[in-house]
Amino acid sequence: MSDVMGENAVDEDAIKVLLVDDQPLLRMGFRLILEGETDLLVVGEASNGVEALAAVDRLTPDVVLMDVRMPLMDGIEATGKISASPSEARVIILTTFDVDEYAFAGLQAGASAFLLKDVAPAELVQAVRLVASGDAVVAPRVTQRLLENFVRSRPPRPAHQSDPLLEDLTPRELEVAQCISQGLSNAEIAHKLFLSEATVKTHVRRILTKLHLRDRVQVVVYAYETGLVIPSNPDY
């Protein structure tokens, strides 16, 4: 049996999506939703992380919808391997709870976003498009709550201790990094800081390069882990 099921002919103009989940019914539901859009194409399915890695290598998807708990290799390990590979695929972690520790681990491993498995169809479609564009963090409020919960659960960072990489950022780049951490898109950052979108994109590229980060959602994780952004009220 093939390790990847349901592969389609590739439309070069469509966003190519790989579905990774050990529940066939869930994959079927996501496939039906995504294939109802003319700009999205499900190029394959996999039921565990091992199959997912082979599929990413063979099918070169733009976006991978990745379940967390699967046999043979879970979604966290698979996400880390995809992020460390030459692949340009962006991973969306699928989870059951919005404060799931595995979702946070997925973001740390290199995922671009996470979604709840009971996400509304329109939100799923929009999330895939956003992640493919690389322009915004999906569900910034949910992501922020997840990050804040886990930052609070960790030992406090010693006073005056910060990551030396932050010192490489200019004051403007620090501002842009903080805006990214608030879930703002390039257009929203441009409006807030009175910059052109082209200038914002340049700042974002420089931030990713200087901090050795792959994705703007990694900037959010980094900002919370290093204290660049302080968790808000615990009742957030």
PDB file of C-alpha atoms in Angstrom:
ATOM      1  CA  MET A   1       0.000   0.000   0.000  1.00  0.00           C
ATOM      2  CA  SER A   2       1.231   3.492  -0.799  1.00  0.00           C
ATOM      3  CA  ASP A   3       2.286   5.506   2.233  1.00  0.00           C
ATOM      4  CA  VAL A   4       0.375   8.493   0.900  1.00  0.00           C
ATOM      5  CA  MET A   5      -3.193   8.277  -0.243  1.00  0.00           C
ATOM      6  CA  GLY A   6      -5.372  10.312  -2.524  1.00  0.00           C
ATOM      7  CA  GLU A   7      -2.679  12.141  -4.488  1.00  0.00           C
ATOM      8  CA  ASN A   8      -3.876  14.510  -7.232  1.00  0.00           C
ATOM      9  CA  ALA A   9      -2.383  16.126 -10.294  1.00  0.00           C
ATOM     10  CA  VAL A  10      -0.679  19.349  -9.207  1.00  0.00           C
ATOM     11  CA  ASP A  11      -2.121  22.712 -10.230  1.00  0.00           C
ATOM     12  CA  GLU A  12       0.793  25.132 -10.218  1.00  0.00           C
ATOM     13  CA  ASP A  13      -1.482  28.095  -9.469  1.00  0.00           C
ATOM     14  CA  ALA A  14      -3.120  26.498  -6.415  1.00  0.00           C
ATOM     15  CA  ILE A  15      -1.878  26.296  -2.835  1.00  0.00           C
ATOM     16  CA  LYS A  16      -0.816  22.667  -2.383  1.00  0.00           C
ATOM     17  CA  VAL A  17      -1.939  21.103   0.897  1.00  0.00           C
ATOM     18  CA  LEU A  18      -0.899  17.840   2.561  1.00  0.00           C
ATOM     19  CA  LEU A  19      -3.248  16.334   5.167  1.00  0.00           C
ATOM     20  CA  VAL A  20      -1.590  14.403   8.007  1.00  0.00           C
ATOM     21  CA  ASP A  21      -3.841  12.701  10.565  1.00  0.00           C
ATOM     22  CA  ASP A  22      -4.377   9.126  11.682  1.00  0.00           C
ATOM     23  CA  GLN A  23      -8.163   9.546  11.492  1.00  0.00           C
ATOM     24  CA  PRO A  24      -9.419   8.944   7.927  1.00  0.00           C
ATOM     25  CA  LEU A  25     -12.740  10.655   8.598  1.00  0.00           C
ATOM     26  CA  LEU A  26     -11.022  13.853   9.703  1.00  0.00           C
ATOM     27  CA  ARG A  27      -8.832  13.853   6.611  1.00  0.00           C
ATOM     28  CA  MET A  28     -11.902  13.312   4.460  1.00  0.00           C
ATOM     29  CA  GLY A  29     -13.700  16.235   6.084  1.00  0.00           C
ATOM     30  CA  PHE A  30     -10.760  18.591   5.615  1.00  0.00           C
ATOM     31  CA  ARG A  31     -10.316  17.419   2.021  1.00  0.00           C
ATOM     32  CA  LEU A  32     -13.955  18.171   1.193  1.00  0.00           C
ATOM     33  CA  ILE A  33     -13.662  21.655   2.681  1.00  0.00           C
ATOM     34  CA  LEU A  34     -10.380  22.547   1.000  1.00  0.00           C
ATOM     35  CA  GLU A  35     -11.191  21.108  -2.403  1.00  0.00           C
ATOM     36  CA  GLY A  36     -14.305  23.282  -2.487  1.00  0.00           C
ATOM     37  CA  GLU A  37     -11.956  26.248  -3.046  1.00  0.00           C
ATOM     38  CA  THR A  38     -10.534  26.918  -6.502  1.00  0.00           C
ATOM     39  CA  ASP A  39      -7.176  28.136  -5.138  1.00  0.00           C
ATOM     40  CA  LEU A  40      -6.530  25.157  -2.836  1.00  0.00           C
ATOM     41  CA  LEU A  41      -5.455  21.664  -3.850  1.00  0.00           C
ATOM     42  CA  VAL A  42      -5.038  18.644  -1.571  1.00  0.00           C
ATOM     43  CA  VAL A  43      -2.060  16.840  -3.109  1.00  0.00           C
ATOM     44  CA  GLY A  44      -1.929  13.954  -0.668  1.00  0.00           C
ATOM     45  CA  GLU A  45      -2.683  12.426   2.719  1.00  0.00           C
ATOM     46  CA  ALA A  46      -0.603  10.676   5.356  1.00  0.00           C
ATOM     47  CA  SER A  47      -1.557   8.869   8.563  1.00  0.00           C
ATOM     48  CA  ASN A  48       1.614   9.416  10.611  1.00  0.00           C
ATOM     49  CA  GLY A  49       4.789  11.479  10.763  1.00  0.00           C
ATOM     50  CA  VAL A  50       6.921   8.983   8.854  1.00  0.00           C
ATOM     51  CA  GLU A  51       4.529   9.029   5.916  1.00  0.00           C
ATOM     52  CA  ALA A  52       4.309  12.816   6.203  1.00  0.00           C
ATOM     53  CA  LEU A  53       8.069  13.273   5.762  1.00  0.00           C
ATOM     54  CA  ALA A  54       8.078  11.066   2.667  1.00  0.00           C
ATOM     55  CA  ALA A  55       5.083  12.953   1.279  1.00  0.00           C
ATOM     56  CA  VAL A  56       6.636  16.377   1.866  1.00  0.00           C
ATOM     57  CA  ASP A  57       9.756  15.272   0.035  1.00  0.00           C
ATOM     58  CA  ARG A  58       7.831  13.848  -2.914  1.00  0.00           C
ATOM     59  CA  LEU A  59       4.870  16.240  -3.238  1.00  0.00           C
ATOM     60  CA  THR A  60       6.463  19.569  -2.168  1.00  0.00           C
ATOM     61  CA  PRO A  61       3.285  20.940  -0.528  1.00  0.00           C
ATOM     62  CA  ASP A  62       2.998  24.592   0.426  1.00  0.00           C
ATOM     63  CA  VAL A  63       1.073  23.862   3.636  1.00  0.00           C
ATOM     64  CA  VAL A  64       0.905  20.756   5.842  1.00  0.00           C
ATOM     65  CA  LEU A  65      -2.046  20.252   8.178  1.00  0.00           C
ATOM     66  CA  MET A  66      -0.382  18.175  10.902  1.00  0.00           C
ATOM     67  CA  ASP A  67      -2.058  16.231  13.703  1.00  0.00           C
ATOM     68  CA  VAL A  68      -0.107  15.976  16.968  1.00  0.00           C
ATOM     69  CA  ARG A  69      -0.809  12.505  18.325  1.00  0.00           C
ATOM     70  CA  MET A  70      -0.056   9.813  15.723  1.00  0.00           C
ATOM     71  CA  PRO A  71       1.660   6.385  15.693  1.00  0.00           C
ATOM     72  CA  LEU A  72       5.250   5.749  14.553  1.00  0.00           C
ATOM     73  CA  MET A  73       6.175   9.450  14.624  1.00  0.00           C
ATOM     74  CA  ASP A  74       4.087  12.185  16.218  1.00  0.00           C
ATOM     75  CA  GLY A  75       3.370  15.572  14.671  1.00  0.00           C
ATOM     76  CA  ILE A  76       5.867  17.439  16.836  1.00  0.00           C
ATOM     77  CA  GLU A  77       8.835  15.359  15.711  1.00  0.00           C
ATOM     78  CA  ALA A  78       7.664  15.456  12.108  1.00  0.00           C
ATOM     79  CA  THR A  79       7.254  19.234  12.251  1.00  0.00           C
ATOM     80  CA  GLY A  80      10.766  19.633  13.620  1.00  0.00           C
ATOM     81  CA  LYS A  81      12.209  17.501  10.836  1.00  0.00           C
ATOM     82  CA  ILE A  82      10.301  19.418   8.157  1.00  0.00           C
ATOM     83  CA  SER A  83      11.461  22.738   9.620  1.00  0.00           C
ATOM     84  CA  ALA A  84      15.071  21.547   9.640  1.00  0.00           C
ATOM     85  CA  SER A  85      14.873  20.294   6.062  1.00  0.00           C
ATOM     86  CA  PRO A  86      15.270  22.258   2.816  1.00  0.00           C
ATOM     87  CA  SER A  87      11.493  22.045   2.331  1.00  0.00           C
ATOM     88  CA  GLU A  88       9.626  25.346   2.164  1.00  0.00           C
ATOM     89  CA  ALA A  89       6.422  23.734   3.430  1.00  0.00           C
ATOM     90  CA  ARG A  90       4.727  25.546   6.299  1.00  0.00           C
ATOM     91  CA  VAL A  91       3.086  23.456   9.012  1.00  0.00           C
ATOM     92  CA  ILE A  92      -0.220  24.085  10.756  1.00  0.00           C
ATOM     93  CA  ILE A  93      -0.549  22.008  13.921  1.00  0.00           C
ATOM     94  CA  LEU A  94      -3.986  20.491  14.559  1.00  0.00           C
ATOM     95  CA  THR A  95      -4.970  20.098  18.187  1.00  0.00           C
ATOM     96  CA  THR A  96      -8.041  19.439  20.317  1.00  0.00           C
ATOM     97  CA  PHE A  97      -7.443  22.044  23.038  1.00  0.00           C
ATOM     98  CA  ASP A  98      -6.301  25.642  22.596  1.00  0.00           C
ATOM     99  CA  VAL A  99      -4.013  25.388  25.638  1.00  0.00           C
ATOM    100  CA  ASP A 100      -2.563  22.023  24.639  1.00  0.00           C
ATOM    101  CA  GLU A 101       1.110  21.762  25.627  1.00  0.00           C
ATOM    102  CA  TYR A 102       1.681  19.870  22.406  1.00  0.00           C
ATOM    103  CA  ALA A 103       0.482  22.850  20.393  1.00  0.00           C
ATOM    104  CA  PHE A 104       3.114  24.993  22.095  1.00  0.00           C
ATOM    105  CA  ALA A 105       5.735  22.334  21.429  1.00  0.00           C
ATOM    106  CA  GLY A 106       4.633  22.370  17.806  1.00  0.00           C
ATOM    107  CA  LEU A 107       5.228  26.096  17.540  1.00  0.00           C
ATOM    108  CA  GLN A 108       8.645  25.641  19.134  1.00  0.00           C
ATOM    109  CA  ALA A 109       9.398  22.889  16.617  1.00  0.00           C
ATOM    110  CA  GLY A 110       8.774  25.274  13.742  1.00  0.00           C
ATOM    111  CA  ALA A 111       5.043  25.203  13.021  1.00  0.00           C
ATOM    112  CA  SER A 112       3.651  28.371  11.480  1.00  0.00           C
ATOM    113  CA  ALA A 113       0.359  28.192  13.380  1.00  0.00           C
ATOM    114  CA  PHE A 114      -2.053  25.887  15.110  1.00  0.00           C
ATOM    115  CA  LEU A 115      -5.760  25.302  14.708  1.00  0.00           C
ATOM    116  CA  LEU A 116      -8.394  23.493  16.722  1.00  0.00           C
ATOM    117  CA  LYS A 117      -9.720  20.367  15.032  1.00  0.00           C
ATOM    118  CA  ASP A 118     -13.272  21.682  15.241  1.00  0.00           C
ATOM    119  CA  VAL A 119     -12.327  24.846  13.354  1.00  0.00           C
ATOM    120  CA  ALA A 120     -15.083  26.357  11.192  1.00  0.00           C
ATOM    121  CA  PRO A 121     -14.652  25.640   7.469  1.00  0.00           C
ATOM    122  CA  ALA A 122     -14.178  29.300   6.567  1.00  0.00           C
ATOM    123  CA  GLU A 123     -11.494  29.683   9.248  1.00  0.00           C
ATOM    124  CA  LEU A 124      -9.666  26.591   8.006  1.00  0.00           C
ATOM    125  CA  VAL A 125      -9.584  27.922   4.453  1.00  0.00           C
ATOM    126  CA  GLN A 126      -8.438  31.356   5.600  1.00  0.00           C
ATOM    127  CA  ALA A 127      -5.743  29.834   7.820  1.00  0.00           C
ATOM    128  CA  VAL A 128      -4.275  27.839   4.952  1.00  0.00           C
ATOM    129  CA  ARG A 129      -4.193  30.942   2.766  1.00  0.00           C
ATOM    130  CA  LEU A 130      -2.607  33.080   5.481  1.00  0.00           C
ATOM    131  CA  VAL A 131       0.073  30.547   6.314  1.00  0.00           C
ATOM    132  CA  ALA A 132       0.862  30.028   2.641  1.00  0.00           C
ATOM    133  CA  SER A 133       1.308  33.787   2.194  1.00  0.00           C
ATOM    134  CA  GLY A 134       3.524  34.057   5.275  1.00  0.00           C
ATOM    135  CA  ASP A 135       1.959  37.417   6.043  1.00  0.00           C
ATOM    136  CA  ALA A 136       0.207  36.884   9.360  1.00  0.00           C
ATOM    137  CA  VAL A 137      -0.033  34.696  12.429  1.00  0.00           C
ATOM    138  CA  VAL A 138      -3.183  32.627  12.388  1.00  0.00           C
ATOM    139  CA  ALA A 139      -5.601  33.255  15.251  1.00  0.00           C
ATOM    140  CA  PRO A 140      -3.274  35.693  17.042  1.00  0.00           C
ATOM    141  CA  ARG A 141      -5.473  35.929  20.156  1.00  0.00           C
ATOM    142  CA  VAL A 142      -5.555  32.162  20.603  1.00  0.00           C
ATOM    143  CA  THR A 143      -1.834  31.934  19.889  1.00  0.00           C
ATOM    144  CA  GLN A 144      -1.151  34.723  22.362  1.00  0.00           C
ATOM    145  CA  ARG A 145      -3.187  33.012  25.082  1.00  0.00           C
ATOM    146  CA  LEU A 146      -1.356  29.741  24.469  1.00  0.00           C
ATOM    147  CA  LEU A 147       2.045  31.405  24.676  1.00  0.00           C
ATOM    148  CA  GLU A 148       1.189  33.460  27.740  1.00  0.00           C
ATOM    149  CA  ASN A 149      -0.067  30.407  29.628  1.00  0.00           C
ATOM    150  CA  PHE A 150       3.151  28.538  29.015  1.00  0.00           C
ATOM    151  CA  VAL A 151       5.440  31.487  29.644  1.00  0.00           C
ATOM    152  CA  ARG A 152       3.801  31.947  33.057  1.00  0.00           C
ATOM    153  CA  SER A 153       4.281  28.253  33.836  1.00  0.00           C
ATOM    154  CA  ARG A 154       8.053  28.480  33.307  1.00  0.00           C
ATOM    155  CA  PRO A 155      10.622  29.785  35.820  1.00  0.00           C
ATOM    156  CA  PRO A 156      11.006  33.561  35.519  1.00  0.00           C
ATOM    157  CA  ARG A 157      13.933  34.829  33.444  1.00  0.00           C
ATOM    158  CA  PRO A 158      16.604  36.428  35.669  1.00  0.00           C
ATOM    159  CA  ALA A 159      16.515  40.215  35.731  1.00  0.00           C
ATOM    160  CA  HIS A 160      18.566  41.952  33.034  1.00  0.00           C
ATOM    161  CA  GLN A 161      19.212  38.653  31.246  1.00  0.00           C
ATOM    162  CA  SER A 162      18.305  38.792  27.578  1.00  0.00           C
ATOM    163  CA  ASP A 163      19.251  37.013  24.398  1.00  0.00           C
ATOM    164  CA  PRO A 164      22.386  38.592  22.855  1.00  0.00           C
ATOM    165  CA  LEU A 165      20.746  38.324  19.430  1.00  0.00           C
ATOM    166  CA  LEU A 166      18.292  41.039  20.456  1.00  0.00           C
ATOM    167  CA  GLU A 167      21.173  43.470  20.588  1.00  0.00           C
ATOM    168  CA  ASP A 168      21.596  43.062  16.834  1.00  0.00           C
ATOM    169  CA  LEU A 169      18.135  44.497  16.181  1.00  0.00           C
ATOM    170  CA  THR A 170      17.735  48.202  15.492  1.00  0.00           C
ATOM    171  CA  PRO A 171      15.140  50.163  17.497  1.00  0.00           C
ATOM    172  CA  ARG A 172      12.812  50.066  14.497  1.00  0.00           C
ATOM    173  CA  GLU A 173      13.277  46.336  14.080  1.00  0.00           C
ATOM    174  CA  LEU A 174      12.432  45.858  17.751  1.00  0.00           C
ATOM    175  CA  GLU A 175       9.206  47.805  17.179  1.00  0.00           C
ATOM    176  CA  VAL A 176       8.341  45.664  14.185  1.00  0.00           C
ATOM    177  CA  ALA A 177       9.132  42.481  16.141  1.00  0.00           C
ATOM    178  CA  GLN A 178       6.777  43.569  18.908  1.00  0.00           C
ATOM    179  CA  CYS A 179       4.054  44.271  16.336  1.00  0.00           C
ATOM    180  CA  ILE A 180       4.548  40.820  14.819  1.00  0.00           C
ATOM    181  CA  SER A 181       4.175  39.396  18.326  1.00  0.00           C
ATOM    182  CA  GLN A 182       0.786  41.084  18.560  1.00  0.00           C
ATOM    183  CA  GLY A 183      -0.335  39.151  15.475  1.00  0.00           C
ATOM    184  CA  LEU A 184      -0.336  42.174  13.169  1.00  0.00           C
ATOM    185  CA  SER A 185      -0.024  41.713   9.417  1.00  0.00           C
ATOM    186  CA  ASN A 186       2.473  43.680   7.339  1.00  0.00           C
ATOM    187  CA  ALA A 187      -0.275  46.079   6.289  1.00  0.00           C
ATOM    188  CA  GLU A 188      -1.322  46.664   9.911  1.00  0.00           C
ATOM    189  CA  ILE A 189       2.291  47.188  10.996  1.00  0.00           C
ATOM    190  CA  ALA A 190       2.790  49.666   8.163  1.00  0.00           C
ATOM    191  CA  HIS A 191      -0.281  51.631   9.258  1.00  0.00           C
ATOM    192  CA  LYS A 192       0.696  51.599  12.938  1.00  0.00           C
ATOM    193  CA  LEU A 193       4.317  52.658  12.398  1.00  0.00           C
ATOM    194  CA  PHE A 194       3.673  54.997   9.434  1.00  0.00           C
ATOM    195  CA  LEU A 195       5.794  52.912   7.078  1.00  0.00           C
ATOM    196  CA  SER A 196       5.266  51.478   3.620  1.00  0.00           C
ATOM    197  CA  GLU A 197       4.477  47.771   3.351  1.00  0.00           C
ATOM    198  CA  ALA A 198       7.663  47.286   1.351  1.00  0.00           C
ATOM    199  CA  THR A 199       9.683  48.766   4.218  1.00  0.00           C
ATOM    200  CA  VAL A 200       7.913  46.522   6.728  1.00  0.00           C
ATOM    201  CA  LYS A 201       8.669  43.447   4.605  1.00  0.00           C
ATOM    202  CA  THR A 202      12.335  44.458   4.558  1.00  0.00           C
ATOM    203  CA  HIS A 203      12.353  44.816   8.351  1.00  0.00           C
ATOM    204  CA  VAL A 204      10.653  41.424   8.755  1.00  0.00           C
ATOM    205  CA  ARG A 205      13.239  39.728   6.540  1.00  0.00           C
ATOM    206  CA  ARG A 206      16.071  41.327   8.505  1.00  0.00           C
ATOM    207  CA  ILE A 207      14.526  40.296  11.828  1.00  0.00           C
ATOM    208  CA  LEU A 208      14.175  36.685  10.698  1.00  0.00           C
ATOM    209  CA  THR A 209      17.768  36.682   9.447  1.00  0.00           C
ATOM    210  CA  LYS A 210      19.271  38.285  12.541  1.00  0.00           C
ATOM    211  CA  LEU A 211      17.356  36.061  14.968  1.00  0.00           C
ATOM    212  CA  HIS A 212      17.926  32.922  12.867  1.00  0.00           C
ATOM    213  CA  LEU A 213      14.189  32.288  12.655  1.00  0.00           C
ATOM    214  CA  ARG A 214      12.299  30.693   9.804  1.00  0.00           C
ATOM    215  CA  ASP A 215       8.830  32.120  10.195  1.00  0.00           C
ATOM    216  CA  ARG A 216       7.111  35.148  11.688  1.00  0.00           C
ATOM    217  CA  VAL A 217       5.218  32.984  14.179  1.00  0.00           C
ATOM    218  CA  GLN A 218       8.641  31.944  15.442  1.00  0.00           C
ATOM    219  CA  VAL A 219       9.189  35.629  16.187  1.00  0.00           C
ATOM    220  CA  VAL A 220       6.134  35.461  18.457  1.00  0.00           C
ATOM    221  CA  VAL A 221       7.467  32.410  20.293  1.00  0.00           C
ATOM    222  CA  TYR A 222      10.916  33.995  20.557  1.00  0.00           C
ATOM    223  CA  ALA A 223       9.486  37.273  21.868  1.00  0.00           C
ATOM    224  CA  TYR A 224       7.695  35.531  24.736  1.00  0.00           C
ATOM    225  CA  GLU A 225      10.593  33.232  25.560  1.00  0.00           C
ATOM    226  CA  THR A 226      13.127  36.067  25.723  1.00  0.00           C
ATOM    227  CA  GLY A 227      10.940  38.592  27.557  1.00  0.00           C
ATOM    228  CA  LEU A 228      10.645  40.949  24.581  1.00  0.00           C
ATOM    229  CA  VAL A 229       6.914  40.640  25.185  1.00  0.00           C
ATOM    230  CA  ILE A 230       5.620  40.348  28.744  1.00  0.00           C
ATOM    231  CA  PRO A 231       2.501  38.223  29.434  1.00  0.00           C
ATOM    232  CA  SER A 232      -0.579  40.329  30.044  1.00  0.00           C
ATOM    233  CA  ASN A 233      -3.076  39.989  32.879  1.00  0.00           C
ATOM    234  CA  PRO A 234      -3.366  36.345  33.982  1.00  0.00           C
ATOM    235  CA  ASP A 235      -7.127  36.609  33.409  1.00  0.00           C
ATOM    236  CA  TYR A 236      -6.502  37.346  29.703  1.00  0.00           C
TER     237      TYR A 236
END
